[in-house]
CSV table of C-alpha atoms in Angstrom, one decimal:
chain,number,residue,atom,x,y,z
A,1,MET,CA,10.2,7.8,11.6
A,2,SER,CA,9.9,10.8,9.9
A,3,GLU,CA,8.1,14.0,9.4
A,4,LYS,CA,7.9,15.6,6.1
A,5,GLN,CA,6.7,19.3,5.1
A,6,SER,CA,6.1,19.6,1.3
A,7,MET,CA,5.0,16.6,-1.0
A,8,PRO,CA,4.7,17.2,-4.7
A,9,SER,CA,2.4,19.0,-6.5
A,10,GLY,CA,-1.7,17.5,-6.2
A,11,CYS,CA,-0.3,14.2,-4.0
A,12,ILE,CA,-2.2,13.3,-1.1
A,13,LEU,CA,-1.2,10.5,0.3
A,14,GLU,CA,3.0,9.1,-0.5
A,15,GLY,CA,3.7,5.1,0.9
A,16,GLU,CA,7.4,5.4,1.4
A,17,LYS,CA,9.0,2.7,2.2
A,18,LEU,CA,6.6,0.6,3.6
A,19,SER,CA,7.9,-2.7,5.1
A,20,ALA,CA,5.4,-5.0,7.3
A,21,GLU,CA,5.6,-8.9,8.6
A,22,TYR,CA,3.1,-11.3,10.7
A,23,PHE,CA,4.3,-13.2,13.1
A,24,SER,CA,4.5,-17.5,12.7
A,25,ALA,CA,4.9,-20.1,15.0
A,26,GLY,CA,7.5,-17.5,17.0
A,27,LYS,CA,8.6,-16.5,13.5
A,28,ASN,CA,8.8,-12.7,11.6
A,29,ILE,CA,8.3,-13.3,7.9
A,30,PRO,CA,8.6,-10.0,6.2
A,31,VAL,CA,5.5,-9.6,3.9
A,32,LEU,CA,6.1,-6.0,2.6
A,33,LYS,CA,9.6,-4.9,1.3
A,34,GLU,CA,10.0,-1.0,1.6
A,35,VAL,CA,7.4,-0.4,-1.2
A,36,ASP,CA,6.9,3.3,-2.2
A,37,ILE,CA,3.4,4.1,-4.0
A,38,SER,CA,1.9,7.3,-4.1
A,39,LEU,CA,-1.1,8.9,-4.9
A,40,LYS,CA,-1.8,12.1,-6.5
A,41,GLU,CA,-6.1,14.0,-5.8
A,42,ARG,CA,-8.8,12.2,-7.9
A,43,GLU,CA,-6.5,10.0,-9.6
A,44,CYS,CA,-6.9,6.0,-9.3
A,45,ILE,CA,-3.9,3.8,-8.7
A,46,GLY,CA,-4.3,-0.3,-9.8
A,47,ILE,CA,-1.9,-2.6,-6.9
A,48,ALA,CA,-1.8,-6.2,-9.5
A,49,GLY,CA,-0.2,-9.5,-8.2
A,50,GLU,CA,-1.1,-12.3,-7.6
A,51,SER,CA,-2.3,-14.0,-4.4
A,52,GLY,CA,0.3,-13.7,-1.6
A,53,CYS,CA,2.6,-11.3,-3.0
A,54,GLY,CA,1.1,-8.7,-1.0
A,55,LYS,CA,-1.8,-6.4,-1.6
A,56,SER,CA,-4.0,-6.5,1.3
A,57,THR,CA,-1.5,-6.1,3.1
A,58,LEU,CA,-1.0,-3.0,1.7
A,59,ALA,CA,-4.4,-2.1,1.9
A,60,LEU,CA,-3.7,-2.4,6.2
A,61,SER,CA,-0.4,-1.7,6.6
A,62,LEU,CA,-1.7,2.3,4.5
A,63,LEU,CA,-4.2,2.9,7.7
A,64,ARG,CA,-2.1,0.7,10.5
A,65,LEU,CA,-4.8,-2.0,10.7
A,66,ILE,CA,-2.1,-5.2,11.2
A,67,ASP,CA,-3.4,-6.7,13.7
A,68,GLU,CA,-1.1,-6.3,16.4
A,69,ASP,CA,-0.8,-9.7,17.6
A,70,GLU,CA,-1.0,-10.9,13.6
A,71,GLY,CA,1.7,-8.4,12.7
A,72,ARG,CA,3.1,-4.5,12.6
A,73,VAL,CA,4.8,-2.2,10.2
A,74,PHE,CA,8.4,-2.4,11.1
A,75,GLY,CA,9.5,0.3,8.9
A,76,GLY,CA,8.2,3.2,6.0
A,77,ASN,CA,6.3,5.7,6.8
A,78,ILE,CA,2.3,7.0,5.1
A,79,PHE,CA,2.7,10.8,4.6
A,80,PHE,CA,-0.8,11.8,3.7
A,81,ARG,CA,-2.5,15.3,3.1
A,82,GLU,CA,-5.0,16.4,5.5
A,83,LYS,CA,-8.5,17.8,3.2
A,84,LYS,CA,-9.4,20.3,6.3
A,85,HIS,CA,-6.1,22.7,6.5
A,86,GLU,CA,-3.8,20.6,4.5
A,87,GLU,CA,-1.6,19.7,6.8
A,88,ILE,CA,0.5,16.4,6.5
A,89,ILE,CA,0.4,14.0,9.0
A,90,ASN,CA,3.1,11.2,8.9
A,91,ILE,CA,-0.2,8.5,9.6
A,92,ALA,CA,3.4,5.3,10.6
A,93,ALA,CA,4.0,8.3,13.8
A,94,VAL,CA,0.3,9.2,14.9
A,95,ASP,CA,-1.3,8.4,18.2
A,96,LYS,CA,-4.1,6.3,17.8
A,97,HIS,CA,-6.2,9.1,18.4
A,98,ARG,CA,-5.3,11.4,15.6
A,99,LEU,CA,-5.2,8.3,13.5
A,100,LEU,CA,-9.5,8.0,14.3
A,101,LYS,CA,-9.7,10.7,12.9
A,102,VAL,CA,-8.2,10.1,9.4
A,103,ARG,CA,-9.7,5.9,9.4
A,104,GLY,CA,-13.1,6.7,7.5
A,105,LYS,CA,-13.5,10.0,7.2
A,106,GLU,CA,-10.7,10.8,5.4
A,107,ILE,CA,-9.1,7.9,3.8
A,108,SER,CA,-12.1,5.0,3.5
A,109,LEU,CA,-11.4,0.8,2.6
A,110,VAL,CA,-13.9,-1.5,1.5
A,111,THR,CA,-13.0,-5.2,1.3
A,112,GLN,CA,-13.5,-7.8,-0.8
A,113,ASP,CA,-15.9,-9.9,1.3
A,114,PRO,CA,-19.4,-8.0,1.6
A,115,TYR,CA,-20.5,-9.8,4.6
A,116,THR,CA,-17.4,-8.7,6.7
A,117,SER,CA,-17.7,-5.0,6.8
A,118,PHE,CA,-21.3,-5.3,8.5
A,119,ASN,CA,-23.0,-7.0,12.0
A,120,PRO,CA,-25.1,-10.2,10.7
A,121,VAL,CA,-27.5,-9.2,13.5
A,122,ILE,CA,-28.1,-5.3,13.3
A,123,LYS,CA,-30.3,-3.6,10.7
A,124,LEU,CA,-28.3,-1.3,7.8
A,125,TYR,CA,-29.6,1.8,9.6
A,126,ARG,CA,-27.9,1.2,13.2
A,127,GLN,CA,-25.0,0.6,10.8
A,128,PHE,CA,-24.6,3.3,9.2
A,129,ARG,CA,-26.0,5.4,11.8
A,130,GLU,CA,-22.9,4.1,14.1
A,131,ALA,CA,-20.3,5.8,11.3
A,132,TYR,CA,-21.8,8.9,11.1
A,133,SER,CA,-22.3,9.6,14.4
A,134,VAL,CA,-18.4,9.1,15.1
A,135,HIS,CA,-16.9,12.1,12.8
A,136,ASN,CA,-20.4,14.4,13.3
A,137,PRO,CA,-20.8,14.3,16.9
A,138,GLY,CA,-24.5,15.9,17.9
A,139,PHE,CA,-25.9,15.5,14.0
A,140,GLU,CA,-29.5,16.5,13.0
A,141,GLU,CA,-31.1,13.4,12.1
A,142,LYS,CA,-32.6,14.5,9.3
A,143,ASP,CA,-29.1,16.1,7.5
A,144,PHE,CA,-27.8,12.2,8.4
A,145,PHE,CA,-31.1,11.0,6.6
A,146,LEU,CA,-30.6,12.5,3.2
A,147,ARG,CA,-26.8,12.3,3.5
A,148,VAL,CA,-26.9,8.2,4.2
A,149,SER,CA,-30.2,8.0,1.3
A,150,SER,CA,-28.2,10.3,-0.8
A,151,LEU,CA,-25.6,7.6,-1.2
A,152,LEU,CA,-27.4,4.6,-1.4
A,153,GLU,CA,-29.3,5.9,-4.6
A,154,SER,CA,-25.8,6.8,-5.9
A,155,VAL,CA,-24.9,3.1,-5.6
A,156,ASN,CA,-28.3,2.2,-7.1
A,157,LEU,CA,-29.8,0.7,-4.1
A,158,TYR,CA,-33.4,1.6,-3.9
A,159,PRO,CA,-35.7,2.3,-1.8
A,160,PRO,CA,-32.9,3.9,0.7
A,161,GLU,CA,-35.7,3.3,3.2
A,162,LYS,CA,-36.3,-0.3,2.9
A,163,ILE,CA,-32.3,-1.2,2.6
A,164,LEU,CA,-32.0,0.6,6.4
A,165,GLN,CA,-34.3,-1.1,7.7
A,166,SER,CA,-32.6,-4.6,6.3
A,167,TYR,CA,-30.5,-6.9,8.1
A,168,PRO,CA,-27.1,-7.9,6.3
A,169,HIS,CA,-28.3,-10.9,5.5
A,170,GLN,CA,-31.2,-9.4,3.5
A,171,LEU,CA,-29.3,-8.7,0.9
A,172,SER,CA,-27.3,-9.9,-1.9
A,173,GLY,CA,-23.8,-9.7,-1.8
A,174,GLY,CA,-23.7,-7.7,-4.5
A,175,MET,CA,-26.2,-5.3,-2.6
A,176,LEU,CA,-24.4,-5.3,0.1
A,177,GLN,CA,-20.7,-4.9,-1.6
A,178,ARG,CA,-22.7,-1.7,-2.6
A,179,ALA,CA,-23.8,-1.0,1.2
A,180,SER,CA,-20.3,-1.3,2.3
A,181,LEU,CA,-19.0,1.3,-1.2
A,182,ALA,CA,-21.7,4.3,0.4
A,183,MET,CA,-20.4,3.2,4.1
A,184,ALA,CA,-16.7,3.6,3.0
A,185,LEU,CA,-18.5,7.5,1.5
A,186,LEU,CA,-20.2,8.3,4.1
A,187,ASN,CA,-18.0,10.9,5.7
A,188,GLU,CA,-16.8,12.2,2.7
A,189,PRO,CA,-13.8,10.8,2.6
A,190,ARG,CA,-10.8,12.1,-0.2
A,191,ILE,CA,-9.0,8.9,-0.5
A,192,LEU,CA,-10.9,4.9,-1.3
A,193,ILE,CA,-9.2,1.9,-0.7
A,194,ALA,CA,-10.7,-0.8,-2.7
A,195,ASP,CA,-9.8,-4.4,-1.4
A,196,GLU,CA,-10.9,-6.4,-4.2
A,197,PRO,CA,-14.1,-5.6,-3.7
A,198,THR,CA,-15.1,-7.9,-7.1
A,199,SER,CA,-13.7,-10.9,-5.9
A,200,SER,CA,-16.6,-12.5,-4.0
A,201,LEU,CA,-18.8,-12.0,-7.1
A,202,ASP,CA,-20.0,-13.6,-10.4
A,203,VAL,CA,-19.0,-11.6,-13.5
A,204,THR,CA,-22.4,-10.0,-14.5
A,205,ILE,CA,-21.9,-8.7,-10.7
A,206,GLN,CA,-18.2,-7.4,-11.0
A,207,LYS,CA,-19.5,-5.4,-14.0
A,208,LYS,CA,-22.0,-3.2,-11.8
A,209,ILE,CA,-19.7,-2.7,-8.9
A,210,MET,CA,-16.6,-1.4,-11.6
A,211,GLU,CA,-19.5,1.4,-13.0
A,212,THR,CA,-20.4,1.9,-9.7
A,213,LEU,CA,-17.2,2.7,-8.6
A,214,LYS,CA,-16.4,4.4,-11.7
A,215,ASN,CA,-19.5,6.5,-11.1
A,216,LEU,CA,-18.7,7.3,-8.0
A,217,ARG,CA,-14.8,8.5,-8.5
A,218,SER,CA,-16.8,11.1,-10.5
A,219,LEU,CA,-19.5,12.0,-7.9
A,220,TYR,CA,-17.5,12.8,-5.5
A,221,ASN,CA,-13.9,13.0,-7.1
A,222,LEU,CA,-12.4,10.1,-5.5
A,223,SER,CA,-8.6,9.8,-5.7
A,224,ILE,CA,-8.9,5.5,-5.3
A,225,ILE,CA,-6.3,2.6,-4.3
A,226,PHE,CA,-8.4,-0.5,-6.2
A,227,ILE,CA,-6.2,-4.0,-5.5
A,228,SER,CA,-7.1,-6.3,-8.0
A,229,HIS,CA,-5.5,-9.4,-9.5
A,230,ASP,CA,-7.1,-9.1,-12.4
A,231,LEU,CA,-5.8,-7.3,-14.8
A,232,ASN,CA,-8.7,-6.5,-16.9
A,233,LEU,CA,-10.2,-5.0,-13.8
A,234,ILE,CA,-7.6,-2.6,-13.6
A,235,SER,CA,-7.1,-1.6,-16.9
A,236,GLU,CA,-11.2,-0.7,-16.8
A,237,ILE,CA,-10.1,1.9,-14.1
A,238,ALA,CA,-6.4,2.2,-13.2
A,239,ASP,CA,-4.8,5.6,-14.2
A,240,ARG,CA,-1.3,4.2,-13.0
A,241,VAL,CA,-0.2,0.2,-12.0
A,242,TYR,CA,1.4,-1.3,-9.4
A,243,VAL,CA,2.7,-4.2,-9.6
A,244,LEU,CA,4.5,-6.2,-6.6
A,245,TYR,CA,6.0,-9.5,-6.5
A,246,ALA,CA,7.3,-11.2,-3.0
A,247,GLY,CA,6.4,-8.2,-1.5
A,248,LYS,CA,8.2,-5.8,-3.8
A,249,VAL,CA,7.1,-3.2,-6.1
A,250,VAL,CA,8.5,-4.8,-9.5
A,251,GLU,CA,6.5,-2.2,-12.0
A,252,THR,CA,5.3,0.9,-12.1
A,253,ALA,CA,4.1,2.4,-14.7
A,254,PRO,CA,1.4,4.6,-16.4
A,255,SER,CA,-1.9,2.6,-17.4
A,256,ALA,CA,-1.8,3.3,-21.6
A,257,GLU,CA,1.7,2.2,-21.3
A,258,PHE,CA,1.5,-0.8,-19.2
A,259,PHE,CA,-0.8,-2.6,-20.8
A,260,LYS,CA,0.8,-1.6,-23.9
A,261,ASP,CA,4.3,-2.6,-23.6
A,262,PRO,CA,5.3,-4.2,-19.8
A,263,TYR,CA,8.9,-3.8,-19.1
A,264,HIS,CA,8.9,-6.4,-16.1
A,265,PRO,CA,9.1,-10.4,-17.0
A,266,TYR,CA,6.9,-11.0,-14.3
A,267,SER,CA,4.2,-8.1,-15.6
A,268,ALA,CA,4.4,-9.9,-19.5
A,269,VAL,CA,3.1,-13.1,-18.2
A,270,LEU,CA,0.6,-11.6,-16.0
A,271,LEU,CA,-1.0,-10.1,-19.3
A,272,LYS,CA,-0.5,-12.9,-21.0
A,273,SER,CA,-1.8,-15.4,-19.3
A,274,LEU,CA,-5.2,-13.6,-19.4
A,275,PRO,CA,-8.1,-14.2,-21.3
A,276,LYS,CA,-8.9,-12.8,-24.2
A,277,LEU,CA,-12.1,-12.6,-25.9
A,278,GLY,CA,-12.6,-15.2,-29.3
A,279,ALA,CA,-9.7,-16.6,-28.0
A,280,ARG,CA,-8.9,-19.8,-28.9
A,281,GLY,CA,-6.4,-22.3,-27.1
A,282,ARG,CA,-5.0,-23.1,-24.0
A,283,ILE,CA,-4.6,-20.1,-22.2
A,284,ALA,CA,-0.5,-18.9,-21.1
A,285,SER,CA,0.4,-19.6,-17.7
A,286,ILE,CA,3.3,-17.9,-15.3
A,287,PRO,CA,5.2,-21.9,-14.4
A,288,GLY,CA,6.1,-21.7,-10.5
A,289,ARG,CA,4.2,-20.8,-7.9
A,290,ALA,CA,5.5,-17.8,-6.0
A,291,PRO,CA,7.5,-17.7,-2.5
A,292,GLN,CA,6.2,-18.5,0.5
A,293,PRO,CA,6.8,-15.0,2.2
A,294,GLY,CA,10.9,-14.4,3.7
A,295,ALA,CA,11.7,-17.4,1.6
A,296,ILE,CA,13.5,-15.4,-1.3
A,297,LYS,CA,16.7,-14.7,0.6
A,298,LYS,CA,18.6,-13.6,-1.7
A,299,GLY,CA,18.5,-12.3,-6.0
A,300,CYS,CA,15.2,-11.9,-7.5
A,301,ALA,CA,12.8,-13.9,-6.5
A,302,PHE,CA,10.9,-14.3,-9.6
A,303,ALA,CA,14.2,-15.5,-10.6
A,304,PRO,CA,12.7,-19.2,-10.0
A,305,ARG,CA,10.0,-18.5,-12.6
A,306,CYS,CA,11.2,-16.2,-15.3
A,307,SER,CA,12.9,-17.6,-18.5
A,308,TYR,CA,15.5,-14.5,-18.5
A,309,ALA,CA,16.7,-15.2,-16.2
A,310,ASP,CA,20.7,-16.6,-15.2
A,311,GLY,CA,23.1,-17.3,-12.8
A,312,GLU,CA,23.3,-12.7,-12.1
A,313,CYS,CA,19.4,-12.9,-11.1
A,314,PHE,CA,20.3,-15.7,-8.1
A,315,ARG,CA,22.7,-13.6,-7.5
A,316,ASN,CA,22.3,-10.0,-6.8
A,317,GLU,CA,18.3,-8.1,-6.5
A,318,PRO,CA,17.1,-5.8,-8.8
A,319,PRO,CA,17.2,-2.2,-8.4
A,320,LEU,CA,14.1,-0.3,-9.4
A,321,THR,CA,15.5,1.5,-12.7
A,322,ARG,CA,13.3,4.5,-13.3
A,323,SER,CA,12.8,6.9,-17.2
A,324,GLY,CA,10.3,8.9,-16.7
A,325,GLU,CA,7.7,7.6,-15.4
A,326,ARG,CA,8.0,3.8,-15.8
A,327,GLU,CA,10.1,2.0,-12.5
A,328,TRP,CA,11.1,-1.8,-13.3
A,329,ALA,CA,13.4,-4.6,-11.4
A,330,CYS,CA,15.1,-7.0,-13.2
A,331,LEU,CA,18.8,-7.0,-14.3
A,332,LYS,CA,17.4,-8.5,-18.2
A,333,GLY,CA,15.1,-5.7,-18.2
A,334,LYS,CA,14.8,-3.0,-20.6
């Protein structure tokens, strides 16, 4: 773990060579492998990839939320520029007391299942109040109520008084996900990590959640890390795209360039497999399956599923190639 005196202009978060693993049957299973990401102020980055590629582990790693009995972040740094003093801290190295001042205050997380975000036997008012009191000791009840009411209205939950007196099970999945967004913004964070926030919702509610996210980004000047397996959703909101495969970043690009011309073969087949309105015939699919974490010992992890792969791809792991704002890891790419 290292310290950092400065960050690029406008950058507020940098993950540097992040590596994480889980414990299973007496073995350490690598899930993230030296992942680099960066986030600028008021920017939204999209993290894409199939299930099992490490997206959610990345979200948990950035806040050191991996359960100590289940896994750990064992390498890399997470540099964050705090709001109050503009001091750069290394989240990967700070003590737990300092870490708790960052979680929920400076950086908030919204998970894919809204029902796991709330205690099912406690009314929302008390849960919002507890989350607020952690970072605002000695607060005035009136100030809290005005704050939470304003947030609930900003996510289109009316009337706030009725919502706050409800138990989680009394709200629909879409309403509860919007409530979890309001909860995440309660303490005015700089960064919102949205981990598959629409995956458990139907298409109509997905659209409403995406509209809410975009409105909140503008209203509160948020920086957002939006994680999804759905590239259509990422295209709606992200300024830049990171594609993960087998725990590694295989491509990074500005959103407009990525969706026009992906450089990595995996990115290309992901885009081809998207359903298109009005299109006829069979939807393209990616042959084979994503490898289990730790299964690939050498070469390119995507080689067994790649139509361009040759012997070199199975022997040598491709390094990241950089050109302007783009990066990709392919021996046969651009």
